[in-house]
Amino acid sequence: MSTATAAPPSSSTPTTLRNAVIRLAGNSQDGIQSIGGFLARLAGRTAQEVMTYMTIPSTISGGPSIFQVHLGSGAVLHEGDEADVLVAFYKHSYENHVAALRDGGICFYDTADMGPEDVKHERGIIHIGVPFTSATVEAVGGSTRDRGKNMFVLGMVTAVFNLDKEKLVGIVSRQFGKKDESVLRNALLAFDAGFAYQVGDIEKFAFVPGEATSGHRISADGNQMLTLGLIAAGVRYGAAYPITPWSSILETLRLELPKYGGIYVQAEDELAAVSMTIGAAFAGHLAITGSSGPGLSLKMEALGYASMAEIPLICVNVQRGGPSTGLPTSVEQSDLMQAIYGSHGDTPRIVVAPQDVEDCFYIALEACKLAKKYSCPVIILSDQALSSRIEAFEEPDLDKHWVEPELDLSTRPADFKPYPLDAITRHAPPGSKMAGGKFPVSTGLEHDEMGHPSGSPKMHTLMTAKRRNKLVQLAKELPLPEIHGDQTGDVLVIGWGSTYGPIKESVDRLRLEGHKAGALHLRHLHPMPDGLDGLFKKFKHVVCVEMNDSGLYGYGQLATLLRASLADPRIQSVCKTDGLAFRIREIVTGVEKIMAGAE
């Protein structure tokens, strides 16, 4: 915990904090995700910053699970290397996660599952036994042994950290208000029991008030913000098939799009889903499909068709650990090459990636604009960490960003060509009036400017160049990303996707240690903006930090692309494949090893 001022344990004045990391460890059926979600939403209503992290079992039967909440009054850029407080619901929760506690941290454990003889008296950790289960049963009554103790814990944490009880009760009430009245009553009874429980002679804490903002703050996860961004950008149609961790986007679009005159279909399989989406896009609508890595593999044949026919559509890939079924509930960034090169043949498409939860909204807006402008598929590479991570930020201005879609059925002139060699493709949806009397053809076969199939070697060469040159043009138009930290110096640390916060924090640590370090984050992965080589030349070392394998030649996927495009041997990699987000010390240690080895 980062303290601004400190008071002795016996003082009635709480110790004030800048930030704290709370890890809740139990089983997936214990509702610990609900506790973390309530705490995260509270941060969005109290001008505090928050970042969450959770692990959930990939089996239907459930199993061990954690939810970690990093609360702070200043910028929170990562989930937290170490926990300040551990709440262990079971003995196995304690044994598996006590090592994650910092020296001198606090551990609350359920006395129904373990006793003082089970704790490890080391590293100055303070152990406090609390009867989560029996106290909940006493408060609520009935057979509630495994129900409601999460709300008891939430009340206890609220008291220990002097959180805004009134606002938190309001959040809980809205969550359970639509259920049977007894559900809300029992939840609040358990919460009040936890809030009133005397945890012993330990410090109480209070966060430094966060800085007030002019706009309304919200807290949400990445999948929610991606969905909102897609709707705001004018998406009204599409189809998909369920898969973790993409499915919540499918479910929300299926429920919400009919409210705006659209429709979202749960198809029978991935190939059917992308094909339906291509059909909607060909009909003139902005359409979206999505999946995770295994599902994207199945979509590739049809995505190749979309590249050949130059159909504008959005495809979201919420990456998870692979290959095959892999690690369905763990994070990885191993689908970059798949997104760019996954289809047979040369299939140019645009690939972008959000850097945090808030950016999921804005990357969706940008992806939709790019798809329409360049008439090609755009793949959004999110990941499991972003999909479930909750962050607090200022609510987007929907009045500013909202796009009301319009179907363009205007008359096309007599000389209209859907695939002109000297211009970007603009399709005429079925129903458009054709002044020339001939409706153009769309096909997966190579074609001429009217879309008629062509086996001409010259035409194939020209059309291949036409499809490629759209991305060449885009690369020239993209702005160079800004460098955080030193603009020249010892090392430039590069990343993409959910590594944004950890890399930024790591560079700040490197600078405190005396290194001249900068951080550069790429949102546009294919094409990348022109001019990156000029930025790289300002640093002695260039290190790509990414969650994928270093591969046969020792470089991660982004590093491989950069080395191939820039022929810069200084580009090195720090990679990991454990299914967990990067810790700050992992990045700092990896970067320092590269610098020391090169020197």
Short mmCIF file of N, CA, C and O in Angstrom, two decimals, residues 475-549:
data_model
loop_
_atom_site.label_atom_id
_atom_site.label_comp_id
_atom_site.label_asym_id
_atom_site.label_seq_id
_atom_site.Cartn_x
_atom_site.Cartn_y
_atom_site.Cartn_z
N ALA A 475 -0.86 3.70 -44.17
CA ALA A 475 0.36 3.82 -43.36
C ALA A 475 0.91 5.24 -43.42
O ALA A 475 1.46 5.74 -42.43
N LYS A 476 0.77 5.89 -44.56
CA LYS A 476 1.26 7.27 -44.71
C LYS A 476 0.39 8.26 -43.93
O LYS A 476 0.87 9.32 -43.51
N GLU A 477 -0.88 7.91 -43.74
CA GLU A 477 -1.82 8.82 -43.08
C GLU A 477 -1.84 8.66 -41.56
O GLU A 477 -2.27 9.57 -40.86
N LEU A 478 -1.38 7.53 -41.07
CA LEU A 478 -1.45 7.28 -39.62
C LEU A 478 -0.46 8.16 -38.87
O LEU A 478 0.69 8.30 -39.27
N PRO A 479 -0.88 8.74 -37.75
CA PRO A 479 0.05 9.54 -36.94
C PRO A 479 1.02 8.64 -36.19
O PRO A 479 0.68 7.52 -35.79
N LEU A 480 2.23 9.14 -35.99
CA LEU A 480 3.18 8.40 -35.17
C LEU A 480 2.74 8.43 -33.71
O LEU A 480 2.29 9.46 -33.21
N PRO A 481 2.84 7.31 -33.01
CA PRO A 481 2.48 7.31 -31.60
C PRO A 481 3.45 8.15 -30.78
O PRO A 481 4.62 8.28 -31.13
N GLU A 482 2.94 8.74 -29.71
CA GLU A 482 3.78 9.56 -28.84
C GLU A 482 4.61 8.66 -27.93
O GLU A 482 4.19 7.57 -27.54
N ILE A 483 5.80 9.14 -27.60
CA ILE A 483 6.69 8.42 -26.68
C ILE A 483 6.46 8.94 -25.26
O ILE A 483 6.52 10.14 -25.02
N HIS A 484 6.18 8.03 -24.36
CA HIS A 484 6.06 8.38 -22.95
C HIS A 484 7.44 8.31 -22.30
O HIS A 484 8.18 7.35 -22.50
N GLY A 485 7.80 9.32 -21.53
CA GLY A 485 9.09 9.32 -20.86
C GLY A 485 10.14 10.05 -21.66
O GLY A 485 9.86 11.06 -22.32
N ASP A 486 11.37 9.55 -21.61
CA ASP A 486 12.48 10.20 -22.33
C ASP A 486 12.30 10.02 -23.84
O ASP A 486 11.93 8.95 -24.32
N GLN A 487 12.57 11.10 -24.57
CA GLN A 487 12.40 11.07 -26.02
C GLN A 487 13.62 10.51 -26.74
O GLN A 487 13.53 10.12 -27.90
N THR A 488 14.73 10.46 -26.05
CA THR A 488 15.95 9.81 -26.56
C THR A 488 16.65 9.16 -25.37
O THR A 488 16.38 9.50 -24.22
N GLY A 489 17.53 8.21 -25.65
CA GLY A 489 18.27 7.66 -24.52
C GLY A 489 18.66 6.21 -24.64
O GLY A 489 19.01 5.73 -25.72
N ASP A 490 18.54 5.47 -23.51
CA ASP A 490 19.07 4.12 -23.42
C ASP A 490 18.16 3.08 -24.06
O ASP A 490 18.63 2.19 -24.78
N VAL A 491 16.87 3.14 -23.78
CA VAL A 491 15.99 2.07 -24.23
C VAL A 491 14.59 2.59 -24.55
O VAL A 491 14.06 3.44 -23.84
N LEU A 492 14.03 2.08 -25.64
CA LEU A 492 12.64 2.34 -26.00
C LEU A 492 11.90 1.02 -25.85
O LEU A 492 12.23 0.02 -26.50
N VAL A 493 10.88 1.01 -24.99
CA VAL A 493 10.09 -0.21 -24.73
C VAL A 493 8.79 -0.10 -25.52
O VAL A 493 8.05 0.86 -25.38
N ILE A 494 8.53 -1.11 -26.34
CA ILE A 494 7.40 -1.09 -27.25
C ILE A 494 6.40 -2.18 -26.88
O ILE A 494 6.79 -3.28 -26.50
N GLY A 495 5.11 -1.88 -27.02
CA GLY A 495 4.10 -2.89 -26.77
C GLY A 495 2.84 -2.62 -27.56
O GLY A 495 2.74 -1.65 -28.32
N TRP A 496 1.87 -3.50 -27.38
CA TRP A 496 0.56 -3.35 -28.00
C TRP A 496 -0.47 -4.04 -27.13
O TRP A 496 -0.15 -4.90 -26.32
N GLY A 497 -1.72 -3.64 -27.26
CA GLY A 497 -2.79 -4.25 -26.49
C GLY A 497 -2.72 -3.95 -25.01
O GLY A 497 -2.30 -2.86 -24.59
N SER A 498 -3.08 -4.93 -24.18
CA SER A 498 -3.26 -4.71 -22.75
C SER A 498 -1.96 -4.51 -21.98
O SER A 498 -1.99 -4.29 -20.77
N THR A 499 -0.80 -4.59 -22.66
CA THR A 499 0.47 -4.34 -21.96
C THR A 499 0.72 -2.84 -21.77
O THR A 499 1.73 -2.45 -21.17
N TYR A 500 -0.16 -2.00 -22.26
CA TYR A 500 0.04 -0.54 -22.23
C TYR A 500 0.38 -0.02 -20.83
O TYR A 500 1.41 0.63 -20.63
N GLY A 501 -0.48 -0.30 -19.85
CA GLY A 501 -0.26 0.21 -18.51
C GLY A 501 1.00 -0.33 -17.85
O GLY A 501 1.82 0.45 -17.34
N PRO A 502 1.20 -1.66 -17.84
CA PRO A 502 2.42 -2.20 -17.25
C PRO A 502 3.69 -1.67 -17.89
O PRO A 502 4.69 -1.42 -17.19
N ILE A 503 3.71 -1.49 -19.21
CA ILE A 503 4.91 -0.96 -19.87
C ILE A 503 5.16 0.48 -19.45
O ILE A 503 6.30 0.87 -19.16
N LYS A 504 4.11 1.26 -19.40
CA LYS A 504 4.25 2.67 -18.99
C LYS A 504 4.79 2.79 -17.57
O LYS A 504 5.71 3.56 -17.29
N GLU A 505 4.23 1.98 -16.66
CA GLU A 505 4.70 1.99 -15.27
C GLU A 505 6.13 1.49 -15.19
O GLU A 505 6.95 2.02 -14.41
N SER A 506 6.48 0.48 -15.99
CA SER A 506 7.84 -0.07 -15.97
C SER A 506 8.86 0.96 -16.44
O SER A 506 9.97 1.06 -15.89
N VAL A 507 8.50 1.72 -17.45
CA VAL A 507 9.41 2.77 -17.93
C VAL A 507 9.61 3.83 -16.86
O VAL A 507 10.72 4.35 -16.68
N ASP A 508 8.55 4.15 -16.13
CA ASP A 508 8.70 5.09 -15.02
C ASP A 508 9.67 4.54 -13.98
O ASP A 508 10.50 5.29 -13.42
N ARG A 509 9.61 3.24 -13.70
CA ARG A 509 10.52 2.62 -12.74
C ARG A 509 11.96 2.66 -13.27
O ARG A 509 12.90 2.95 -12.52
N LEU A 510 12.13 2.35 -14.55
CA LEU A 510 13.47 2.37 -15.15
C LEU A 510 14.07 3.77 -15.07
O LEU A 510 15.27 3.93 -14.81
N ARG A 511 13.26 4.77 -15.26
CA ARG A 511 13.76 6.15 -15.19
C ARG A 511 14.17 6.51 -13.76
O ARG A 511 15.16 7.21 -13.55
N LEU A 512 13.39 6.01 -12.79
CA LEU A 512 13.75 6.25 -11.39
C LEU A 512 15.08 5.58 -11.03
O LEU A 512 15.80 6.06 -10.15
N GLU A 513 15.40 4.50 -11.73
CA GLU A 513 16.66 3.78 -11.48
C GLU A 513 17.83 4.39 -12.25
O GLU A 513 18.94 3.88 -12.19
N GLY A 514 17.57 5.47 -12.99
CA GLY A 514 18.66 6.17 -13.65
C GLY A 514 18.79 5.91 -15.14
O GLY A 514 19.68 6.47 -15.78
N HIS A 515 17.93 5.08 -15.69
CA HIS A 515 17.98 4.82 -17.13
C HIS A 515 17.19 5.90 -17.89
O HIS A 515 16.16 6.36 -17.41
N LYS A 516 17.67 6.23 -19.07
CA LYS A 516 16.91 7.12 -19.94
C LYS A 516 16.03 6.22 -20.81
O LYS A 516 16.50 5.60 -21.76
N ALA A 517 14.75 6.15 -20.45
CA ALA A 517 13.86 5.17 -21.07
C ALA A 517 12.58 5.83 -21.56
O ALA A 517 12.09 6.81 -20.98
N GLY A 518 12.06 5.29 -22.65
CA GLY A 518 10.79 5.74 -23.20
C GLY A 518 9.89 4.56 -23.49
O GLY A 518 10.35 3.43 -23.65
N ALA A 519 8.58 4.82 -23.57
CA ALA A 519 7.60 3.78 -23.90
C ALA A 519 6.82 4.22 -25.12
O ALA A 519 6.40 5.38 -25.24
N LEU A 520 6.62 3.28 -26.04
CA LEU A 520 5.86 3.54 -27.26
C LEU A 520 4.86 2.43 -27.44
O LEU A 520 5.22 1.24 -27.40
N HIS A 521 3.59 2.79 -27.62
CA HIS A 521 2.54 1.77 -27.74
C HIS A 521 1.86 1.89 -29.09
O HIS A 521 1.48 2.98 -29.53
N LEU A 522 1.72 0.75 -29.75
CA LEU A 522 1.14 0.71 -31.10
C LEU A 522 -0.32 0.26 -31.04
O LEU A 522 -0.63 -0.82 -30.56
N ARG A 523 -1.20 1.12 -31.54
CA ARG A 523 -2.61 0.77 -31.70
C ARG A 523 -2.88 0.27 -33.12
O ARG A 523 -3.82 -0.48 -33.35
N HIS A 524 -2.06 0.71 -34.08
CA HIS A 524 -2.20 0.30 -35.47
C HIS A 524 -1.10 -0.71 -35.78
O HIS A 524 0.07 -0.36 -35.85
N LEU A 525 -1.49 -1.97 -35.96
CA LEU A 525 -0.52 -3.05 -36.10
C LEU A 525 -0.31 -3.48 -37.54
O LEU A 525 0.71 -4.06 -37.88
N HIS A 526 -1.30 -3.24 -38.38
CA HIS A 526 -1.16 -3.56 -39.81
C HIS A 526 -2.14 -2.71 -40.60
O HIS A 526 -3.34 -2.94 -40.53
N PRO A 527 -1.65 -1.71 -41.32
CA PRO A 527 -0.23 -1.35 -41.37
C PRO A 527 0.18 -0.55 -40.14
O PRO A 527 -0.66 0.01 -39.44
N MET A 528 1.48 -0.52 -39.88
CA MET A 528 2.02 0.37 -38.86
C MET A 528 2.30 1.73 -39.49
O MET A 528 2.52 1.82 -40.70
N PRO A 529 2.29 2.78 -38.70
CA PRO A 529 2.55 4.10 -39.28
C PRO A 529 3.96 4.22 -39.82
O PRO A 529 4.90 3.66 -39.26
N ASP A 530 4.10 4.94 -40.91
CA ASP A 530 5.43 5.22 -41.45
C ASP A 530 6.23 6.07 -40.47
O ASP A 530 5.66 6.90 -39.74
N GLY A 531 7.53 5.88 -40.45
CA GLY A 531 8.40 6.75 -39.65
C GLY A 531 8.82 6.18 -38.31
O GLY A 531 9.50 6.87 -37.54
N LEU A 532 8.45 4.92 -38.02
CA LEU A 532 8.86 4.35 -36.74
C LEU A 532 10.37 4.23 -36.63
O LEU A 532 10.95 4.38 -35.53
N ASP A 533 11.04 3.98 -37.76
CA ASP A 533 12.50 3.84 -37.73
C ASP A 533 13.18 5.10 -37.23
O ASP A 533 14.21 5.05 -36.55
N GLY A 534 12.60 6.26 -37.54
CA GLY A 534 13.16 7.52 -37.04
C GLY A 534 13.09 7.63 -35.53
O GLY A 534 14.00 8.18 -34.90
N LEU A 535 12.01 7.10 -34.94
CA LEU A 535 11.89 7.11 -33.48
C LEU A 535 12.86 6.12 -32.84
O LEU A 535 13.47 6.41 -31.81
N PHE A 536 13.01 4.96 -33.47
CA PHE A 536 13.88 3.93 -32.91
C PHE A 536 15.34 4.39 -32.87
O PHE A 536 16.09 4.03 -31.96
N LYS A 537 15.75 5.16 -33.86
CA LYS A 537 17.14 5.60 -33.96
C LYS A 537 17.57 6.49 -32.80
O LYS A 537 18.76 6.71 -32.59
N LYS A 538 16.61 7.00 -32.05
CA LYS A 538 16.92 7.90 -30.94
C LYS A 538 17.33 7.14 -29.68
O LYS A 538 17.69 7.75 -28.67
N PHE A 539 17.27 5.79 -29.73
CA PHE A 539 17.55 4.99 -28.54
C PHE A 539 18.60 3.93 -28.85
O PHE A 539 18.69 3.43 -29.97
N LYS A 540 19.39 3.58 -27.82
CA LYS A 540 20.42 2.56 -27.98
C LYS A 540 19.81 1.17 -28.12
O LYS A 540 20.34 0.32 -28.84
N HIS A 541 18.72 0.91 -27.40
CA HIS A 541 18.08 -0.40 -27.40
C HIS A 541 16.59 -0.24 -27.68
O HIS A 541 15.97 0.74 -27.25
N VAL A 542 16.02 -1.20 -28.37
CA VAL A 542 14.59 -1.24 -28.64
C VAL A 542 14.08 -2.62 -28.20
O VAL A 542 14.55 -3.64 -28.69
N VAL A 543 13.13 -2.64 -27.26
CA VAL A 543 12.67 -3.89 -26.67
C VAL A 543 11.16 -4.00 -26.82
O VAL A 543 10.42 -3.13 -26.35
N CYS A 544 10.71 -5.07 -27.47
CA CYS A 544 9.27 -5.36 -27.61
C CYS A 544 8.82 -6.26 -26.47
O CYS A 544 9.40 -7.33 -26.27
N VAL A 545 7.81 -5.84 -25.74
CA VAL A 545 7.26 -6.60 -24.63
C VAL A 545 5.90 -7.13 -25.06
O VAL A 545 4.99 -6.35 -25.36
N GLU A 546 5.75 -8.46 -25.13
CA GLU A 546 4.48 -9.02 -25.58
C GLU A 546 4.26 -10.40 -25.00
O GLU A 546 5.20 -11.12 -24.66
N MET A 547 2.99 -10.77 -24.90
CA MET A 547 2.60 -12.04 -24.27
C MET A 547 2.43 -13.12 -25.35
O MET A 547 1.32 -13.54 -25.67
N ASN A 548 3.53 -13.52 -25.92
CA ASN A 548 3.56 -14.65 -26.84
C ASN A 548 4.95 -15.26 -26.79
O ASN A 548 5.85 -14.74 -26.12
N ASP A 549 5.15 -16.34 -27.52
CA ASP A 549 6.41 -17.07 -27.44
C ASP A 549 7.51 -16.37 -28.23
O ASP A 549 7.25 -15.75 -29.27
#
